[in-house]
Coordinates of C-alpha atoms in Angstrom, one line a residue:
M282 CA 3.9 65.1 -28.6
T283 CA 0.4 66.1 -29.5
V284 CA -1.3 68.9 -27.8
Q285 CA -4.1 66.2 -26.9
Q286 CA -1.3 64.3 -25.1
K287 CA 0.0 67.4 -23.3
S288 CA -3.3 68.3 -22.1
Y289 CA -4.9 64.9 -20.7
K290 CA -4.0 63.7 -17.4
L291 CA -4.1 60.0 -16.7
T292 CA -6.1 58.4 -14.0
E293 CA -3.9 56.1 -11.7
R294 CA -5.4 52.9 -13.3
Q295 CA -4.8 54.5 -16.9
V296 CA -0.9 54.8 -16.0
E297 CA -0.8 51.3 -14.8
I298 CA -2.9 50.1 -17.9
L299 CA 0.2 52.0 -20.0
A300 CA 2.4 50.2 -18.0
L301 CA 1.2 46.7 -18.6
V302 CA 0.6 47.3 -22.3
E303 CA 4.5 48.4 -22.5
E304 CA 5.7 45.4 -20.2
H305 CA 3.6 42.5 -22.0
G306 CA 3.1 43.9 -25.4
Y307 CA -0.6 43.3 -25.3
A308 CA -3.7 43.6 -22.8
T309 CA -7.3 42.2 -23.0
L310 CA -10.4 43.9 -21.6
E311 CA -10.9 40.9 -19.9
S312 CA -7.8 40.7 -18.0
L313 CA -7.7 44.7 -17.5
A314 CA -11.3 44.2 -15.6
E315 CA -10.5 41.4 -13.4
R316 CA -7.4 42.8 -12.3
Y317 CA -9.1 46.2 -11.3
N318 CA -12.3 44.2 -10.1
V319 CA -14.2 46.9 -12.6
S320 CA -16.9 46.1 -15.3
M321 CA -15.5 45.5 -18.8
Q322 CA -17.3 48.5 -19.9
T323 CA -15.1 50.7 -17.4
V324 CA -11.9 49.2 -19.0
R325 CA -13.2 50.0 -22.5
R326 CA -13.7 53.6 -21.4
D327 CA -10.1 53.6 -20.3
I328 CA -8.6 52.3 -23.5
I329 CA -11.0 54.5 -25.7
A330 CA -9.4 57.7 -23.6
L331 CA -6.0 56.5 -23.8
S332 CA -6.2 55.5 -27.7
N333 CA -7.8 58.9 -28.2
A334 CA -4.9 60.8 -26.5
E335 CA -2.5 59.0 -28.7
R336 CA -1.1 56.6 -25.7
L337 CA -1.9 53.4 -26.9
Q338 CA -3.8 51.2 -29.9
R339 CA -7.0 49.8 -29.4
F340 CA -7.4 46.3 -30.9
H341 CA -10.6 44.0 -31.0
G342 CA -10.8 42.8 -27.1
G343 CA -7.9 44.9 -25.9
A344 CA -4.8 47.3 -26.4
G345 CA -1.2 47.4 -27.2
P346 CA 1.7 49.7 -27.5
I347 CA 1.4 52.6 -30.4
E348 CA 4.2 51.1 -33.0
R349 CA 5.7 54.3 -34.5
E350 CA 9.0 55.8 -33.6
E351 CA 7.9 59.3 -32.3
A352 CA 5.3 57.6 -30.1
T353 CA 5.5 58.7 -26.3
R354 CA 7.5 56.1 -24.4
L355 CA 6.0 54.9 -21.2
D356 CA 7.1 57.3 -18.3
Y357 CA 10.0 55.6 -15.8
H358 CA 7.5 56.1 -12.9
A359 CA 5.2 54.2 -14.5
K360 CA 7.1 51.2 -15.0
R361 CA 8.1 51.4 -11.2
S362 CA 4.6 51.0 -10.4
I363 CA 4.1 47.6 -11.8
A364 CA 4.9 44.2 -10.0
Q365 CA 6.4 46.3 -7.1
L366 CA 6.0 43.3 -4.4
E367 CA 7.5 40.9 -7.2
K368 CA 10.7 43.1 -7.5
T369 CA 10.9 43.5 -4.1
T370 CA 11.0 39.8 -3.3
I371 CA 13.6 39.1 -6.2
G372 CA 15.9 42.0 -5.2
A373 CA 16.0 40.5 -1.6
K374 CA 16.9 37.2 -2.7
A375 CA 19.8 38.1 -5.1
A376 CA 20.8 40.6 -2.3
S377 CA 21.1 37.6 0.3
H378 CA 23.8 36.2 -1.9
I379 CA 26.0 38.9 -1.9
E380 CA 28.5 39.1 1.1
D381 CA 29.7 42.3 2.9
R382 CA 32.6 43.9 1.3
S383 CA 31.9 42.8 -2.2
T384 CA 32.6 44.8 -5.2
L385 CA 29.4 44.8 -7.7
F386 CA 28.3 46.0 -11.1
L387 CA 24.5 47.1 -10.9
D388 CA 22.6 47.4 -13.8
V389 CA 20.0 49.6 -15.1
G390 CA 16.4 48.5 -14.4
T391 CA 13.6 48.9 -11.8
T392 CA 14.2 45.3 -10.3
I393 CA 17.7 46.2 -9.9
E394 CA 16.7 49.2 -8.1
A395 CA 14.8 47.1 -5.8
C396 CA 17.7 44.9 -5.1
A397 CA 19.8 48.0 -4.2
S398 CA 17.3 48.9 -1.8
A399 CA 18.0 45.5 0.0
L400 CA 21.9 45.8 -0.6
A401 CA 22.2 49.0 1.1
R402 CA 21.6 47.2 4.2
K403 CA 25.1 45.3 3.8
R404 CA 28.3 46.8 5.0
K405 CA 31.1 48.2 2.8
L406 CA 30.0 47.3 -0.5
T407 CA 32.0 48.8 -3.6
I408 CA 29.4 49.5 -6.2
F409 CA 29.8 50.5 -9.7
T410 CA 26.6 51.5 -11.6
N411 CA 25.3 53.0 -14.9
S412 CA 21.9 53.9 -12.9
L413 CA 21.4 57.0 -11.2
P414 CA 18.7 56.1 -9.3
T415 CA 20.4 52.9 -8.3
A416 CA 23.3 54.9 -7.1
M417 CA 21.1 56.9 -4.8
K418 CA 19.8 53.9 -3.0
F419 CA 23.5 53.8 -1.1
D420 CA 24.8 55.7 1.8
P421 CA 28.3 57.1 0.4
Q422 CA 29.4 57.5 4.2
E423 CA 28.7 53.2 4.3
H424 CA 29.8 52.4 0.5
S425 CA 31.9 53.4 -2.0
V426 CA 29.6 54.1 -5.1
F427 CA 30.8 54.9 -8.4
V428 CA 28.6 56.0 -11.0
L429 CA 30.1 55.2 -14.7
G430 CA 30.7 58.1 -17.1
G431 CA 29.1 58.6 -20.4
R432 CA 25.9 59.9 -22.0
M433 CA 22.3 60.0 -20.5
A434 CA 20.5 57.6 -22.2
G435 CA 16.8 58.5 -21.1
R436 CA 14.1 59.5 -18.0
D437 CA 15.3 56.1 -16.2
G438 CA 18.9 57.7 -15.3
S439 CA 20.6 55.6 -17.3
V440 CA 24.3 56.2 -18.4
V441 CA 25.7 54.3 -21.7
G442 CA 28.5 54.9 -24.0
L443 CA 32.2 53.8 -24.8
D444 CA 33.5 55.6 -21.6
A445 CA 31.5 53.3 -19.2
V446 CA 32.5 50.2 -21.1
N447 CA 36.0 51.1 -20.7
Q448 CA 35.8 51.8 -17.0
I449 CA 33.8 48.6 -16.4
S450 CA 37.1 46.5 -18.4
E451 CA 39.3 48.2 -15.8
V452 CA 37.6 46.7 -12.6
N453 CA 37.4 43.2 -11.3
F454 CA 33.9 42.4 -9.7
D455 CA 32.7 39.9 -7.6
Y456 CA 29.3 40.1 -8.8
A457 CA 27.4 41.6 -11.9
L458 CA 24.0 41.8 -11.7
I459 CA 22.1 42.0 -14.6
A460 CA 18.7 43.1 -16.0
C461 CA 17.0 42.3 -19.4
S462 CA 14.0 43.5 -21.3
T463 CA 12.7 39.7 -22.4
V464 CA 14.1 35.9 -22.1
D465 CA 13.1 34.0 -25.3
E466 CA 11.9 30.5 -25.3
N467 CA 15.0 29.6 -26.8
G468 CA 16.9 30.8 -23.3
R469 CA 18.3 34.2 -25.0
V470 CA 18.4 37.0 -22.4
M471 CA 17.7 39.9 -24.9
D472 CA 17.5 43.8 -24.4
Y473 CA 16.2 46.4 -27.2
D474 CA 19.0 49.1 -26.2
L475 CA 22.4 48.0 -28.3
D476 CA 24.4 50.7 -25.9
K477 CA 23.2 48.9 -23.0
I478 CA 23.9 45.8 -23.9
A479 CA 27.4 46.8 -24.4
I480 CA 27.5 47.6 -20.9
K481 CA 25.9 44.4 -19.6
K482 CA 28.3 42.3 -21.6
A483 CA 31.4 44.1 -20.4
A484 CA 30.3 43.7 -17.0
M485 CA 29.4 40.0 -17.2
K486 CA 33.1 39.4 -18.8
A487 CA 34.9 41.2 -15.5
A488 CA 32.5 39.4 -12.9
S489 CA 33.5 36.0 -11.2
Q490 CA 29.9 35.7 -11.2
S491 CA 26.8 37.0 -12.9
F492 CA 23.1 37.1 -11.6
L493 CA 20.1 37.8 -13.8
L494 CA 17.3 39.3 -12.2
A495 CA 14.0 38.8 -14.0
T496 CA 10.1 39.2 -13.2
Q497 CA 7.9 36.4 -14.4
S498 CA 6.5 39.0 -17.3
K499 CA 9.9 38.8 -19.1
F500 CA 9.9 35.0 -19.9
G501 CA 8.7 33.7 -23.3
R502 CA 9.0 37.2 -25.3
S503 CA 11.6 38.4 -27.7
A504 CA 13.7 41.7 -28.0
L505 CA 16.2 43.2 -30.6
A506 CA 19.4 41.7 -29.4
V507 CA 20.8 39.1 -27.4
I508 CA 22.7 40.0 -24.1
E509 CA 23.5 36.5 -23.5
H510 CA 22.4 32.8 -23.0
I511 CA 20.4 32.0 -19.9
E512 CA 22.9 29.6 -19.2
R513 CA 25.9 31.9 -19.0
F514 CA 24.5 33.3 -15.6
D515 CA 25.5 31.6 -12.0
N516 CA 22.1 32.6 -10.8
V517 CA 19.0 33.3 -12.0
F518 CA 16.7 35.0 -9.7
S519 CA 13.0 35.3 -10.6
S520 CA 9.4 34.8 -9.2
S521 CA 9.0 31.8 -11.0
S522 CA 11.6 28.9 -11.6
Q523 CA 9.3 27.1 -13.9
E524 CA 9.2 29.8 -16.4
A525 CA 13.3 30.1 -16.3
E526 CA 13.7 26.4 -16.4
D527 CA 11.5 26.3 -19.7
C528 CA 13.7 29.0 -21.3
G529 CA 17.2 26.6 -20.5
A530 CA 18.2 27.9 -16.9
D531 CA 20.3 25.1 -14.9
T532 CA 18.2 24.0 -12.1
L533 CA 21.1 24.1 -10.0
A534 CA 22.0 27.8 -10.7
L535 CA 18.2 28.9 -10.4
E536 CA 17.2 30.6 -7.6
E537 CA 13.3 30.5 -6.8

């Protein structure tokens, strides 16, 4: 991080712009101006400020993420601020399919965290997770909560490693609730982190049913490596059934 990055304080709108760029890979001035109901000149000033602070790259008509390894990644709290209502809706839909006293694996991700908030109102769940924020959603007096052991992988409170994979292999889950980075046009559910993918795969293998939770923005894009094909999931919870169907999800399995 440069001195300039350290000293520049972002506005609330600039934090959200960074989150949008991170999630979608690109944002146009026109779409940002419409989203925030401000002039394109106002948005352009935000983009210039963020570019000068080395937080994103300016392009003609828009902005994208900085494509270099040492670039500062989007803050976890900024990710949580994006599509909050959509994530809450998806999480509630998925939680409605979970019975009391079930044994669950809960993945890392802000949509899974939203689902955990809904699940916390159920009775006597047994939760296994590699996400510290997700674990904290549950009252240990009401539910049995196990945080998988391993290495802290980032500011999102995720835990990864062979220990976590081995622990999962010894448990039978009723449900595995899985998050992802993208779902490409061929229906491949994908992520950027190979360590997290290993845990997702192990959880799906150990579960009687696997649910995918994905916001609309995840569809139609690609990432580093494949978790599973979308048809492998028993239910796909998204705000747009059409997006999921276009990527190959079984209409009967899709919960809109």
